[in-house]
PDB file of C-alpha atoms in Angstrom:
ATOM      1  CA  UNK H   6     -16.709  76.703 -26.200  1.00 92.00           C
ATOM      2  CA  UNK H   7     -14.810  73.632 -26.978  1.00 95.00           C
ATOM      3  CA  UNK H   8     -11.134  73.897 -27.230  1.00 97.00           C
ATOM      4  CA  UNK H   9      -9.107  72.016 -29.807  1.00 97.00           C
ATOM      5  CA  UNK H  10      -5.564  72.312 -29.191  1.00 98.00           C
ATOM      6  CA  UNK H  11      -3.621  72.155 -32.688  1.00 98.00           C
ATOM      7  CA  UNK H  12      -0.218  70.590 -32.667  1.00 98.00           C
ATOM      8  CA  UNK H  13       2.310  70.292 -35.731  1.00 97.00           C
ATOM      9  CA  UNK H  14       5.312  68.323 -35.813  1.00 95.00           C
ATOM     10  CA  UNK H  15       7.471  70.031 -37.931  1.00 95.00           C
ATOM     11  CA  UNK H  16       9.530  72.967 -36.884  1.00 93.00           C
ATOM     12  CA  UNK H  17      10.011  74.053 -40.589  1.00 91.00           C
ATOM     13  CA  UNK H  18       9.296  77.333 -41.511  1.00 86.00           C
ATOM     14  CA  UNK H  19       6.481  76.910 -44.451  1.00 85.00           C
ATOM     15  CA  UNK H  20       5.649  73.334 -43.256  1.00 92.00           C
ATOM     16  CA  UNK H  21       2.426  72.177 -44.895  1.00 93.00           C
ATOM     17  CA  UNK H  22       1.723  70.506 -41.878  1.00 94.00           C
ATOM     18  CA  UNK H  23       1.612  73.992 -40.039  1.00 96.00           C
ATOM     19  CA  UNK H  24      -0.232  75.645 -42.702  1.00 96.00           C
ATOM     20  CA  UNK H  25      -2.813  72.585 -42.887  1.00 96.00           C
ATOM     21  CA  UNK H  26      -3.149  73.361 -38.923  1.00 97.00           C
ATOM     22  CA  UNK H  27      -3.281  77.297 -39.597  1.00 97.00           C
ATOM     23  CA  UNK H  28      -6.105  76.504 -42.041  1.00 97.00           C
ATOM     24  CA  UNK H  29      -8.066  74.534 -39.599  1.00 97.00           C
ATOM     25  CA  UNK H  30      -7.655  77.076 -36.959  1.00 97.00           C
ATOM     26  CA  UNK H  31      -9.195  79.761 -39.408  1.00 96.00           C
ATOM     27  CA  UNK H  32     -12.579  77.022 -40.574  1.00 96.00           C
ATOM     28  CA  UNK H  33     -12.876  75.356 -37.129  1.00 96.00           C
ATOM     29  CA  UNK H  34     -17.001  75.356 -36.813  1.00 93.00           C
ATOM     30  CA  UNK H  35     -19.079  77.697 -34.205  1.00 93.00           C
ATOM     31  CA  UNK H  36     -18.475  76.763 -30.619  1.00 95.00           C
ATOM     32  CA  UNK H  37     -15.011  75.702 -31.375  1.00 96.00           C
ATOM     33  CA  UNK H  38     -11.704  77.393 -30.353  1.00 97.00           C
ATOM     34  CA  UNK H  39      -8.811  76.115 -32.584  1.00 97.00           C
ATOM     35  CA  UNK H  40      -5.591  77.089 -30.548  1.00 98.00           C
ATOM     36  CA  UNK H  41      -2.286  77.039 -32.099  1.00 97.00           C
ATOM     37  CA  UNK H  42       0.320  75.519 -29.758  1.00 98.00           C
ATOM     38  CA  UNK H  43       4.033  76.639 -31.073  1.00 95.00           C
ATOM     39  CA  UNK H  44       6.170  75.691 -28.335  1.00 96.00           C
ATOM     40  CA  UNK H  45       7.708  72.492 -29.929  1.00 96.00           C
ATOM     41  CA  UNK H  46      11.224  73.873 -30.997  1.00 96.00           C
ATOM     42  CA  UNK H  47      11.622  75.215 -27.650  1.00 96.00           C
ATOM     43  CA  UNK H  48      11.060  71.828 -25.536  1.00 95.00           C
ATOM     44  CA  UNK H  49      13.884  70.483 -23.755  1.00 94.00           C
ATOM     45  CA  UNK H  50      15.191  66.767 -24.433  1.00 93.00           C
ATOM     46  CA  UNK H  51      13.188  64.991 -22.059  1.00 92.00           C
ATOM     47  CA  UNK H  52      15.141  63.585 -19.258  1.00 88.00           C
ATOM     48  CA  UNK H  53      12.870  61.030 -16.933  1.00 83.00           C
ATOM     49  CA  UNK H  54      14.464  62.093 -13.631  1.00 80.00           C
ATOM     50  CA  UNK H  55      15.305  65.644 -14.579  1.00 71.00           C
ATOM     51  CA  UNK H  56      14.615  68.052 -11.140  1.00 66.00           C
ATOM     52  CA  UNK H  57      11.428  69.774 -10.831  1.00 65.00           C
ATOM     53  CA  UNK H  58      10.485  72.105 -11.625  1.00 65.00           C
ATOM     54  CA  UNK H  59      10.284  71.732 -15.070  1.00 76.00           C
ATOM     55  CA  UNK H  60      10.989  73.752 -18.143  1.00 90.00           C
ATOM     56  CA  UNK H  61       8.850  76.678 -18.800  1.00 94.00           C
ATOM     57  CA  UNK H  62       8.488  75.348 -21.990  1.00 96.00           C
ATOM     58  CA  UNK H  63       7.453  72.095 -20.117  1.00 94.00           C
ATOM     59  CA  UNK H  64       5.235  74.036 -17.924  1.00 94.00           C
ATOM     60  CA  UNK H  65       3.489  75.904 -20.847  1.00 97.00           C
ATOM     61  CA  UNK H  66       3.036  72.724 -22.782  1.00 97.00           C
ATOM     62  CA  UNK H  67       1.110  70.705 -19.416  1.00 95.00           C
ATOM     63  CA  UNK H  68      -0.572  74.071 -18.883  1.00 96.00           C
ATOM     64  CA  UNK H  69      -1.946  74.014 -22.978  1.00 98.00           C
ATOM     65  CA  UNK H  70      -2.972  70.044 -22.649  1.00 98.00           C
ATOM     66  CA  UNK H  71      -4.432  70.788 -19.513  1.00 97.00           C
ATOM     67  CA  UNK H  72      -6.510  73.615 -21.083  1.00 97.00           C
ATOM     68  CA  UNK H  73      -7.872  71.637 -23.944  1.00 97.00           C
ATOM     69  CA  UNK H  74     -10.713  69.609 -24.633  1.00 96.00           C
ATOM     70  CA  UNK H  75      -9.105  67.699 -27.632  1.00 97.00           C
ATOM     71  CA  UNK H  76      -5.964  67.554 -29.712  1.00 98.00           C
ATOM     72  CA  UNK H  77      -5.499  67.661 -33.562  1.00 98.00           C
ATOM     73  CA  UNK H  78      -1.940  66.889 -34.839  1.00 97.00           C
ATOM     74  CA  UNK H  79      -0.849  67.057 -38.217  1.00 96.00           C
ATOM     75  CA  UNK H  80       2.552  65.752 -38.776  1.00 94.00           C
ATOM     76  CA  UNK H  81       5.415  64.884 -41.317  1.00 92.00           C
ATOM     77  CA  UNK H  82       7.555  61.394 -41.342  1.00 89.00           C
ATOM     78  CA  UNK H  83      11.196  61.618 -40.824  1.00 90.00           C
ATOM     79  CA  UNK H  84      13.204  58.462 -41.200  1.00 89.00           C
ATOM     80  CA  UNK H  85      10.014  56.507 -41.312  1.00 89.00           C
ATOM     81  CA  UNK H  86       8.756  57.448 -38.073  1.00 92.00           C
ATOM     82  CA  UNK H  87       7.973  60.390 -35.870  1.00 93.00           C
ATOM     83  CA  UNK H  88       9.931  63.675 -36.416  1.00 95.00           C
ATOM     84  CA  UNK H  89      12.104  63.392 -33.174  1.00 95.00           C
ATOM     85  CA  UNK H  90      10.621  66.810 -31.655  1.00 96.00           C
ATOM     86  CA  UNK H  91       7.517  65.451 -31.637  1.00 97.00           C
ATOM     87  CA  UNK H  92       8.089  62.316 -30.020  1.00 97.00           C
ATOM     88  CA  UNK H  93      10.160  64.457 -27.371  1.00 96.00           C
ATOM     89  CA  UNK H  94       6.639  66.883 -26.762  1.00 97.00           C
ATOM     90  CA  UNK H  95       4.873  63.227 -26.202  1.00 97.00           C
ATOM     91  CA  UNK H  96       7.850  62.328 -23.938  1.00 95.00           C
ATOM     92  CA  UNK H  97       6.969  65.105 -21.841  1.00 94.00           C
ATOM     93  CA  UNK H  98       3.424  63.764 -21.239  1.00 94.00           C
ATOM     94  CA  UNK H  99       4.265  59.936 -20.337  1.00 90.00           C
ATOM     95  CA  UNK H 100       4.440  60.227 -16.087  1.00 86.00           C
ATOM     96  CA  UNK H 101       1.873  62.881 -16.001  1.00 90.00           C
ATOM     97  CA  UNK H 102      -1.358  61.643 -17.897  1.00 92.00           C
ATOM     98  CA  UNK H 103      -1.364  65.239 -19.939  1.00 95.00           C
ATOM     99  CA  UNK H 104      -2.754  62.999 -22.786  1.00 96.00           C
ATOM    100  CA  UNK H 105      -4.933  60.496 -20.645  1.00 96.00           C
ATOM    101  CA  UNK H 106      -8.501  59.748 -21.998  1.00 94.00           C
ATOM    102  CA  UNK H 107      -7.974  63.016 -23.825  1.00 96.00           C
ATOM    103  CA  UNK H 108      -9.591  63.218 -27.642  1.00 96.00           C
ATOM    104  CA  UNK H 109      -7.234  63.421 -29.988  1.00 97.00           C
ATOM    105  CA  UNK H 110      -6.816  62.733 -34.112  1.00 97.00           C
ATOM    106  CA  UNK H 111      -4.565  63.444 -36.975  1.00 96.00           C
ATOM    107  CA  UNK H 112      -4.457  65.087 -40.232  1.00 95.00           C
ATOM    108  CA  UNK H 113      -2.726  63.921 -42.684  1.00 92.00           C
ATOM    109  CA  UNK H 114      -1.351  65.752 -45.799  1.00 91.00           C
ATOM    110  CA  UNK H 115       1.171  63.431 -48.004  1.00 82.00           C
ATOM    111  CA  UNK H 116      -0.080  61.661 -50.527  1.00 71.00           C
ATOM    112  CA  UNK H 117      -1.601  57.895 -50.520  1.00 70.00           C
ATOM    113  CA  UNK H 118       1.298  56.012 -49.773  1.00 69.00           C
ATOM    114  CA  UNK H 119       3.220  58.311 -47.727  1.00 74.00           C
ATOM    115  CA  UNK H 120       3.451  58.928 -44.054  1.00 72.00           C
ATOM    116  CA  UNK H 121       2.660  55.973 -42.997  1.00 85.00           C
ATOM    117  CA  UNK H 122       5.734  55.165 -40.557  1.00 88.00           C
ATOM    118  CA  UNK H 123       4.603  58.373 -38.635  1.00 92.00           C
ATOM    119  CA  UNK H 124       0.904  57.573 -38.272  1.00 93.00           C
ATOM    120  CA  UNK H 125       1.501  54.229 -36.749  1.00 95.00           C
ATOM    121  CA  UNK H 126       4.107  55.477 -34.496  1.00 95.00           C
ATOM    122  CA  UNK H 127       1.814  58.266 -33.371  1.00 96.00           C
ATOM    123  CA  UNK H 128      -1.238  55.846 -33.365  1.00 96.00           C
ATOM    124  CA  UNK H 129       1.214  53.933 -30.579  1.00 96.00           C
ATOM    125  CA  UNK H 130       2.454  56.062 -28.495  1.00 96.00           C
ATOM    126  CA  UNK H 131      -0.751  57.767 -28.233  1.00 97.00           C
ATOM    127  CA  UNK H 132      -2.334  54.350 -27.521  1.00 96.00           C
ATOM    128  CA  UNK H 133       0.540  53.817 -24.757  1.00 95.00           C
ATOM    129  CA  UNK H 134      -0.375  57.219 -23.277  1.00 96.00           C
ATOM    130  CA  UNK H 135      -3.838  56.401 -22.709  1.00 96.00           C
ATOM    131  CA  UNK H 136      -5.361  58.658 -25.198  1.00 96.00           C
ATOM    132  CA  UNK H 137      -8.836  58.382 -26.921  1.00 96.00           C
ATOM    133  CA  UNK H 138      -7.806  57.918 -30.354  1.00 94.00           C
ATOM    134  CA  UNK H 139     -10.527  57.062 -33.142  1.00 91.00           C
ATOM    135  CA  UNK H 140      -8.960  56.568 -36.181  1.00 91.00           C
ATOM    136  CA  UNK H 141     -12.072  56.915 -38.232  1.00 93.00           C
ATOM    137  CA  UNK H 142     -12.207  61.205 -37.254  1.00 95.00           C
ATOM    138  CA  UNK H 143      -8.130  60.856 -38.397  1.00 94.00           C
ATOM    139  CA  UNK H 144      -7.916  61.717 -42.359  1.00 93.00           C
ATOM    140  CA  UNK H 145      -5.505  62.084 -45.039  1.00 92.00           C
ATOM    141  CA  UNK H 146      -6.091  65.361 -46.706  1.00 93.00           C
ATOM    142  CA  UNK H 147      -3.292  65.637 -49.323  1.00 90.00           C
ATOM    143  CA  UNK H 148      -2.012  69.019 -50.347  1.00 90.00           C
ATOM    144  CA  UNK H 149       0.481  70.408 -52.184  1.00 86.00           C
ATOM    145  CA  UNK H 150       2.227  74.141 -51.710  1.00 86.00           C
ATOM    146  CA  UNK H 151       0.041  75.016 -55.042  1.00 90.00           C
ATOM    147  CA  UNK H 152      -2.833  74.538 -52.418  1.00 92.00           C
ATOM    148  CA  UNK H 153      -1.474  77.221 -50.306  1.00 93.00           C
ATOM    149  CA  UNK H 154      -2.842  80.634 -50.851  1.00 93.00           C
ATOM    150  CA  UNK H 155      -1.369  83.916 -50.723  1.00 92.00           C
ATOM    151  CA  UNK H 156      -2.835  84.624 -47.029  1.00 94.00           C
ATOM    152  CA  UNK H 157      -1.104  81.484 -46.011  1.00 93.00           C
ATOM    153  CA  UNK H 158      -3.716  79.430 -45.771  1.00 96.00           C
ATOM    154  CA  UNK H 159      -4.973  76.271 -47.879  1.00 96.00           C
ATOM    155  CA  UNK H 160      -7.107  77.596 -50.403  1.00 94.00           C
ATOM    156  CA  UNK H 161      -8.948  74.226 -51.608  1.00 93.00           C
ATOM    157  CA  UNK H 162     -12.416  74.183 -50.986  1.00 93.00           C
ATOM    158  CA  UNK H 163     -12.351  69.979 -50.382  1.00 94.00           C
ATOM    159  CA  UNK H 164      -9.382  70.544 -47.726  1.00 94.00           C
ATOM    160  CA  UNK H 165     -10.980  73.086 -46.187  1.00 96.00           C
ATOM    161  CA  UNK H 166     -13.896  71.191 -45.615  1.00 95.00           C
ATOM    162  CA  UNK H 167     -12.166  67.594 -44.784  1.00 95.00           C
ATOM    163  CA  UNK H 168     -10.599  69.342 -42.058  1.00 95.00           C
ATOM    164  CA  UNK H 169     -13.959  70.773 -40.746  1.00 96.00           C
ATOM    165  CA  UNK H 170     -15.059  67.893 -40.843  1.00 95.00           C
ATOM    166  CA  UNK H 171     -12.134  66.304 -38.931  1.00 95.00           C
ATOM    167  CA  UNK H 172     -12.632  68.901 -36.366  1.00 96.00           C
ATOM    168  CA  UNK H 173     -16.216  68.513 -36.037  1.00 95.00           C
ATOM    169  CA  UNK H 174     -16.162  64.541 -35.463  1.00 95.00           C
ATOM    170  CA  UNK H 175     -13.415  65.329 -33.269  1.00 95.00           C
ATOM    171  CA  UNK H 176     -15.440  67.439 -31.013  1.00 93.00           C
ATOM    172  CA  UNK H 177     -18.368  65.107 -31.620  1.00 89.00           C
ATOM    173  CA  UNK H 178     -16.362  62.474 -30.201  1.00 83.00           C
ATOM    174  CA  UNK H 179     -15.016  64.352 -27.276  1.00 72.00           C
ATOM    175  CA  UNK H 180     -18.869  65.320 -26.278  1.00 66.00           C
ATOM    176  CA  UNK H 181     -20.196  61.632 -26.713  1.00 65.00           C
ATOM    177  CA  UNK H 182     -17.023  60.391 -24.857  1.00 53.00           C
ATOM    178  CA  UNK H 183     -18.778  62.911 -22.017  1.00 60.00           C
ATOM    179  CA  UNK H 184     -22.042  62.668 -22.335  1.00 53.00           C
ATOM    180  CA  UNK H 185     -22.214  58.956 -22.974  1.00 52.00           C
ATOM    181  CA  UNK H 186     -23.955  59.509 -26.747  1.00 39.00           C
ATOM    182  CA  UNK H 187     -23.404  60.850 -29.770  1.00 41.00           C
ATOM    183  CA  UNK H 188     -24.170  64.654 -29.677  1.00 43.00           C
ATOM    184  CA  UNK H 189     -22.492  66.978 -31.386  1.00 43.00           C
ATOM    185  CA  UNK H 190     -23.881  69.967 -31.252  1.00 45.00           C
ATOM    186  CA  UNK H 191     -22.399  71.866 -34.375  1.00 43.00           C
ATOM    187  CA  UNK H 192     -24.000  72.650 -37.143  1.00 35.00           C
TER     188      UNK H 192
END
């Protein structure tokens, strides 16, 4: 079982970045365990020379990266850039390689035109972390709340797909990164 560890970077309740994440947990493909990580509103600010031990929240958060084989965020743009929570939760991973050579991606779910500030400051500070970023598994999968079903979940058959897709390549990625080829194993 490869797990994908699914992170959004809002903290709104009814964020269609959480619900595009929700949606790929419930269509992630056989042999792949999508796992929602909700701790982001209960991070501390990150201080660099802050006593150990750390947070709990801290703790849980190393303890979820540690646990996963590759990461899928899906985020919005505040201010033209990273929502500041988010960019705290990477904080959190800069002296302790969390994020190192690990697989990750985005989804992303504004409209052409959109969201731009936050991909490229996500695309950076991933890059600075050391992560294995291909942007060609990342995607831009606009929705709109009409999308969004009454169980919660996006209800559009191409979205639903894209993001299989996404997840698929992602894992794809993560087992050629390992194996040295392109295998991925899910059909």
């Amino acid at each position: 079982m490869t797990v994908v560890l699914l992170v959004s970077g809002s903290t709104r309740v009814g964020s269609t970045n959480s619900t595009a994440l929700r949606t790929v947990r419930a269509v992630a493909p056989d042999g792949v365990e999508a796992r929602w990580y909700g701790g982001l509103a209960e991070l501390p600010a990150f201080v660099p020379d802050a006593a150990e031990p750390a947070h709990p929240a801290v703790l849980d958060l190393r303890r979820q990266l540690a646990a996963a084989d590759a990461v899928l965020f899906c985020t919005p743009e505040y201010a033209g850039t990273l929502p500041g929570s988010l960019k705290n939760l990477l904080d959190w991973t800069v002296g302790t390689g969390d994020l190192y050579g690990k697989p990750v991606a985005w989804l992303t779910v504004v409209a052409t035109g959109r969201g731009t500030g936050a991909t490229a400051a996500l695309a950076s500070v991933l890059g600075y972390l050391g992560a294995d970023v291909d942007e060609a598994i990342c995607a831009r999968l606009p929705l709109s709340r009409t999308d969004i079903g009454e169980d919660g979940l996006v209800a559009s058959p191409e979205f639903r797909a894209g993001a299989a897709d996404v997840v698929r390549r992602l894992v794809g990625h993560r087992r050629s990164f390992d194996n040295g080829r392109i295998d991925d194993g899910i059909r």
